[in-house]
Amino acid sequence: MDNIRGSALMVLAMAGFALEDTFIKFVSADLPVGQILFMMGIGGAVIFGAISVLKGDRFVSRDFLVTPVLLRNLGEMIAAFGYITALTLIPLSTVAAIIQATPLCVTLGAALFMGEQVGWRRWSAIVVGFFGVLLIIRPGLEGFQPASLFAVIGVAGLALRDLSTRVVPPSVSSMQLSGYAFATVILIGLALLVIDGGAVQPSATNWLQLGAMIFFSVVGYYAIVAAMRIGDVSAVTPFRYSRLVFSLILGIAIFGEQPDWLTYTGAALIIGSGLYSILRERRLARVVA
């Protein structure tokens, strides 16, 4: 039952993130990326900071300066910049398909920098998954969109965030980590606002869009943290890929996107190789146990 509840929460989280992405695309028509990041950072930091305080945690503490936490926050900043910039420039379905390569990138990083043992089968899965990313980006071909590289930057940031999370001290709670992550997004937002020339006065519609964006972002973050705590990681993680399904539906229904066969093929390769890698890791863990 814990795994069922955890899986349901993971699907809820992915739906929340897909809806967050939808409102980001809406509001990006009127507001610059830096302002969107700034508003998202403030909203999330205030909410998760309040939750941390209510749970008895100190939101402002020296734990913020621990190296794994600093690296995690750096990854969050890179991911937010790359991902949200990509959302403003290319189709939602394309961004969502590329971002599915994150688990494979995490496996690659764990093997290269954390000494995790990765056999030839999982290495093959990583290669196949990255080939899927190339099919979506299609560098050198007629359909190549340079802005899609921002989504790749987002993947790199998310991988750094997830790898750093593995070595964060247990004394730092999930709510603190989430609050710290949103707080650092404020910084990248301010930097981009200075570079881009300042903020724009949001309309009443923009304020509603920003509110919805922050709401679904917080729902997604809270649900994914709860999912990983309630269910087994190997049972819950595969449901991360439901985000692509939600994004495809929203992209086609709301924005009139029409992904081509290369995008679908690349997404299938990424998801297939990612699921294989997860199942292979789960099987190896059982053998070791």
Coordinates of C-alpha atoms in Angstrom, one line a residue:
M1 CA 0.0 0.0 0.0
D2 CA 2.9 2.4 0.7
N3 CA 4.2 1.9 -2.8
I4 CA 0.7 2.5 -4.3
R5 CA 0.4 5.7 -2.3
G6 CA 3.9 6.7 -3.2
S7 CA 3.3 6.1 -6.9
A8 CA 0.0 8.0 -6.8
L9 CA 1.8 11.0 -5.2
M10 CA 4.6 10.8 -7.8
V11 CA 1.9 11.0 -10.6
L12 CA 0.3 13.9 -8.8
A13 CA 3.7 15.6 -8.6
M14 CA 4.3 15.2 -12.3
A15 CA 0.9 16.5 -13.1
G16 CA 1.7 19.5 -10.9
F17 CA 5.0 20.2 -12.7
A18 CA 3.3 19.9 -16.1
L19 CA 0.7 22.4 -15.1
E20 CA 3.4 24.7 -13.7
D21 CA 5.2 24.5 -17.0
T22 CA 1.9 25.4 -18.8
F23 CA 1.5 28.6 -16.7
I24 CA 5.2 29.5 -17.2
K25 CA 4.6 29.4 -21.0
F26 CA 1.5 31.5 -20.6
V27 CA 3.2 34.2 -18.5
S28 CA 6.4 34.2 -20.5
A29 CA 4.5 35.9 -23.3
D30 CA 4.5 39.1 -21.2
L31 CA 7.2 38.8 -18.6
P32 CA 11.0 38.2 -18.9
V33 CA 12.6 34.9 -17.7
G34 CA 14.4 36.7 -14.9
Q35 CA 11.1 38.1 -13.4
I36 CA 9.4 34.7 -13.7
L37 CA 12.3 33.0 -11.8
F38 CA 12.4 35.8 -9.2
M39 CA 8.6 35.5 -8.5
M40 CA 8.8 31.7 -8.4
G41 CA 11.7 31.8 -6.0
I42 CA 10.0 34.2 -3.6
G43 CA 6.8 32.2 -3.6
G44 CA 8.4 28.8 -3.0
A45 CA 10.9 30.1 -0.5
V46 CA 8.2 31.8 1.6
I47 CA 6.0 28.7 1.6
F48 CA 8.6 26.1 2.3
G49 CA 10.4 28.4 4.8
A50 CA 7.1 28.7 6.7
I51 CA 6.6 24.9 6.6
S52 CA 10.1 24.4 7.9
V53 CA 9.6 26.8 10.8
L54 CA 6.2 25.2 11.7
K55 CA 7.9 21.7 11.7
G56 CA 10.5 23.1 14.2
D57 CA 13.4 23.4 11.8
R58 CA 15.6 26.4 11.5
F59 CA 15.3 27.7 8.0
V60 CA 18.4 30.0 8.3
S61 CA 21.2 27.8 9.6
R62 CA 24.8 26.9 8.8
D63 CA 23.6 23.8 7.0
F64 CA 23.0 26.1 4.0
L65 CA 26.8 26.4 3.7
V66 CA 27.6 22.7 3.7
T67 CA 29.2 21.7 0.4
P68 CA 26.6 19.2 -0.8
V69 CA 23.8 21.8 -0.1
L70 CA 25.7 24.5 -2.0
L71 CA 26.2 22.2 -4.9
R72 CA 22.5 21.2 -4.8
N73 CA 21.5 24.8 -4.9
L74 CA 23.9 25.5 -7.8
G75 CA 22.3 22.7 -9.7
E76 CA 18.9 24.1 -8.9
M77 CA 19.9 27.5 -10.3
I78 CA 21.3 26.0 -13.5
A79 CA 18.3 23.8 -13.9
A80 CA 15.8 26.7 -13.4
F81 CA 17.6 28.9 -15.8
G82 CA 18.0 26.3 -18.5
Y83 CA 14.5 24.8 -18.2
I84 CA 12.5 27.9 -17.9
T85 CA 14.4 29.6 -20.7
A86 CA 13.7 26.6 -22.9
L87 CA 10.0 26.7 -22.0
T88 CA 9.8 30.3 -23.3
L89 CA 11.4 29.5 -26.6
I90 CA 10.5 25.9 -27.8
P91 CA 7.4 23.7 -27.5
L92 CA 6.4 22.3 -24.1
S93 CA 6.4 18.7 -25.4
T94 CA 10.0 19.1 -26.7
V95 CA 11.3 20.4 -23.4
A96 CA 9.4 17.7 -21.5
A97 CA 10.9 14.9 -23.7
I98 CA 14.5 16.2 -23.3
I99 CA 14.1 16.5 -19.5
Q100 CA 13.3 12.8 -19.2
A101 CA 17.0 12.1 -19.8
T102 CA 17.7 13.4 -16.2
P103 CA 17.7 9.9 -14.5
L104 CA 20.2 8.6 -17.1
C105 CA 22.4 11.7 -16.6
V106 CA 22.3 11.0 -12.8
T107 CA 23.4 7.4 -13.4
L108 CA 26.2 8.6 -15.6
G109 CA 27.3 11.2 -13.0
A110 CA 27.1 8.6 -10.2
A111 CA 29.4 6.3 -12.2
L112 CA 31.9 9.0 -13.1
F113 CA 32.1 11.0 -9.8
M114 CA 30.7 8.8 -7.0
G115 CA 32.2 5.4 -7.8
E116 CA 28.9 3.7 -8.4
Q117 CA 29.3 0.4 -10.2
V118 CA 27.5 0.5 -13.6
G119 CA 27.6 -2.6 -15.8
W120 CA 27.7 -2.7 -19.6
R121 CA 23.9 -3.1 -19.8
R122 CA 23.2 0.2 -18.0
W123 CA 26.0 1.9 -19.9
S124 CA 24.2 0.8 -23.1
A125 CA 21.0 2.2 -21.8
I126 CA 22.7 5.5 -21.2
V127 CA 24.0 5.6 -24.7
V128 CA 20.6 4.7 -26.2
G129 CA 18.9 7.4 -24.0
F130 CA 21.3 10.1 -25.1
F131 CA 20.8 9.0 -28.7
G132 CA 17.1 9.7 -28.1
V133 CA 18.0 13.2 -26.9
L134 CA 19.9 13.7 -30.2
L135 CA 16.9 12.6 -32.2
I136 CA 14.8 15.3 -30.5
I137 CA 17.4 18.0 -30.7
R138 CA 18.7 16.8 -34.2
P139 CA 21.9 18.9 -34.3
G140 CA 23.0 19.7 -37.9
L141 CA 19.7 18.9 -39.4
E142 CA 17.0 21.2 -40.8
G143 CA 14.8 20.9 -37.8
F144 CA 17.5 21.9 -35.3
Q145 CA 16.4 24.5 -32.7
P146 CA 19.4 26.0 -30.9
A147 CA 17.1 27.0 -28.0
S148 CA 16.6 23.3 -27.3
L149 CA 20.2 23.3 -25.8
F150 CA 18.8 25.3 -22.9
A151 CA 16.7 22.2 -22.0
V152 CA 20.0 20.2 -22.1
I153 CA 21.5 22.7 -19.7
G154 CA 18.4 22.1 -17.5
V155 CA 19.1 18.4 -17.5
A156 CA 22.7 19.0 -16.4
G157 CA 21.5 21.2 -13.6
L158 CA 18.9 18.7 -12.4
A159 CA 21.5 15.9 -12.5
L160 CA 23.9 17.9 -10.3
R161 CA 21.0 18.7 -7.9
D162 CA 20.0 15.0 -7.6
L163 CA 23.6 13.8 -7.2
S164 CA 24.3 16.3 -4.5
T165 CA 21.1 15.4 -2.7
R166 CA 22.5 11.9 -2.2
V167 CA 25.2 13.2 0.1
V168 CA 23.3 16.0 1.9
P169 CA 23.6 15.5 5.7
P170 CA 20.5 13.9 7.3
S171 CA 20.2 16.9 9.6
V172 CA 18.9 18.9 6.7
S173 CA 15.2 18.3 6.2
S174 CA 13.5 17.9 2.9
M175 CA 11.5 21.1 3.5
Q176 CA 14.7 23.0 4.3
L177 CA 16.3 21.8 1.0
S178 CA 13.2 22.8 -1.0
G179 CA 13.2 26.2 0.7
Y180 CA 16.9 26.7 0.0
A181 CA 16.4 25.7 -3.6
F182 CA 13.7 28.3 -4.2
A183 CA 15.7 30.9 -2.4
T184 CA 18.7 30.4 -4.7
V185 CA 16.3 30.7 -7.7
I186 CA 15.7 34.3 -6.5
L187 CA 19.4 35.1 -7.1
I188 CA 19.5 33.8 -10.7
G189 CA 16.3 35.7 -11.3
L190 CA 17.8 39.0 -10.0
A191 CA 20.9 38.5 -12.1
L192 CA 18.9 37.9 -15.3
L193 CA 16.7 41.0 -14.5
V194 CA 19.9 43.1 -14.3
I195 CA 21.2 41.7 -17.6
D196 CA 17.9 42.0 -19.4
G197 CA 17.1 45.5 -18.3
G198 CA 14.6 45.2 -15.5
A199 CA 11.1 43.9 -14.7
V200 CA 7.8 44.5 -16.4
Q201 CA 4.6 45.5 -14.6
P202 CA 2.4 42.4 -14.5
S203 CA -1.2 42.6 -15.6
A204 CA -4.1 41.2 -13.5
T205 CA -4.0 38.1 -15.7
N206 CA -0.3 37.8 -15.2
W207 CA -0.7 37.8 -11.4
L208 CA -3.2 35.0 -11.7
Q209 CA -0.8 33.0 -13.9
L210 CA 2.1 33.6 -11.5
G211 CA 0.0 32.5 -8.6
A212 CA -1.0 29.3 -10.4
M213 CA 2.6 28.7 -11.4
I214 CA 3.8 29.0 -7.8
F215 CA 0.9 26.9 -6.5
F216 CA 1.5 24.0 -8.9
S217 CA 5.2 24.2 -8.3
V218 CA 4.8 23.9 -4.6
V219 CA 2.3 21.0 -5.0
G220 CA 4.7 19.2 -7.3
Y221 CA 7.7 19.6 -4.9
Y222 CA 5.7 18.6 -1.8
A223 CA 4.2 15.6 -3.5
I224 CA 7.5 14.3 -4.9
V225 CA 9.1 14.6 -1.5
A226 CA 6.2 12.7 0.1
A227 CA 6.3 10.1 -2.7
M228 CA 10.0 9.4 -2.2
R229 CA 9.5 9.1 1.6
I230 CA 6.5 6.8 1.5
G231 CA 7.3 4.3 -1.3
D232 CA 10.4 2.4 -2.3
V233 CA 12.6 4.5 -4.7
S234 CA 12.7 1.7 -7.3
A235 CA 8.9 1.4 -7.2
V236 CA 8.1 5.1 -7.3
T237 CA 10.8 6.5 -9.6
P238 CA 9.4 5.0 -12.9
F239 CA 6.3 7.1 -12.5
R240 CA 8.4 10.2 -13.1
Y241 CA 7.9 9.6 -16.8
S242 CA 4.2 10.4 -16.5
R243 CA 5.3 14.0 -16.7
L244 CA 5.9 13.6 -20.4
V245 CA 2.4 12.2 -20.9
F246 CA 0.8 15.2 -19.1
S247 CA 3.1 17.6 -21.0
L248 CA 2.2 16.1 -24.4
I249 CA -1.5 16.4 -23.6
L250 CA -1.3 20.0 -22.5
G251 CA 1.0 21.0 -25.3
I252 CA -1.2 19.6 -28.0
A253 CA -4.6 20.6 -26.4
I254 CA -3.6 24.1 -25.2
F255 CA -0.8 25.3 -27.4
G256 CA -1.6 23.4 -30.6
E257 CA 1.8 21.7 -30.7
Q258 CA 2.4 18.9 -33.2
P259 CA 5.4 16.8 -32.2
D260 CA 6.9 14.9 -35.2
W261 CA 7.9 11.3 -35.4
L262 CA 11.5 12.0 -34.4
T263 CA 10.3 13.6 -31.1
Y264 CA 8.1 10.6 -30.4
T265 CA 10.9 8.2 -31.3
G266 CA 13.5 10.0 -29.2
A267 CA 11.1 10.2 -26.2
A268 CA 10.4 6.5 -26.5
L269 CA 14.1 5.7 -26.5
I270 CA 14.7 8.0 -23.5
I271 CA 11.9 6.5 -21.5
G272 CA 12.6 2.9 -22.5
S273 CA 16.3 3.1 -21.6
G274 CA 15.5 5.0 -18.4
L275 CA 13.0 2.3 -17.3
Y276 CA 15.5 -0.5 -18.2
S277 CA 18.2 1.2 -16.1
I278 CA 15.9 1.5 -13.1
L279 CA 14.7 -2.1 -13.3
R280 CA 18.3 -3.3 -13.8
E281 CA 19.4 -1.3 -10.7
R282 CA 16.5 -2.8 -8.8
R283 CA 17.4 -6.3 -9.8
L284 CA 21.1 -5.8 -8.8
A285 CA 20.0 -4.4 -5.4
R286 CA 18.0 -7.5 -4.8
V287 CA 20.9 -9.8 -5.7
V288 CA 23.2 -7.9 -3.3
A289 CA 20.6 -8.1 -0.6

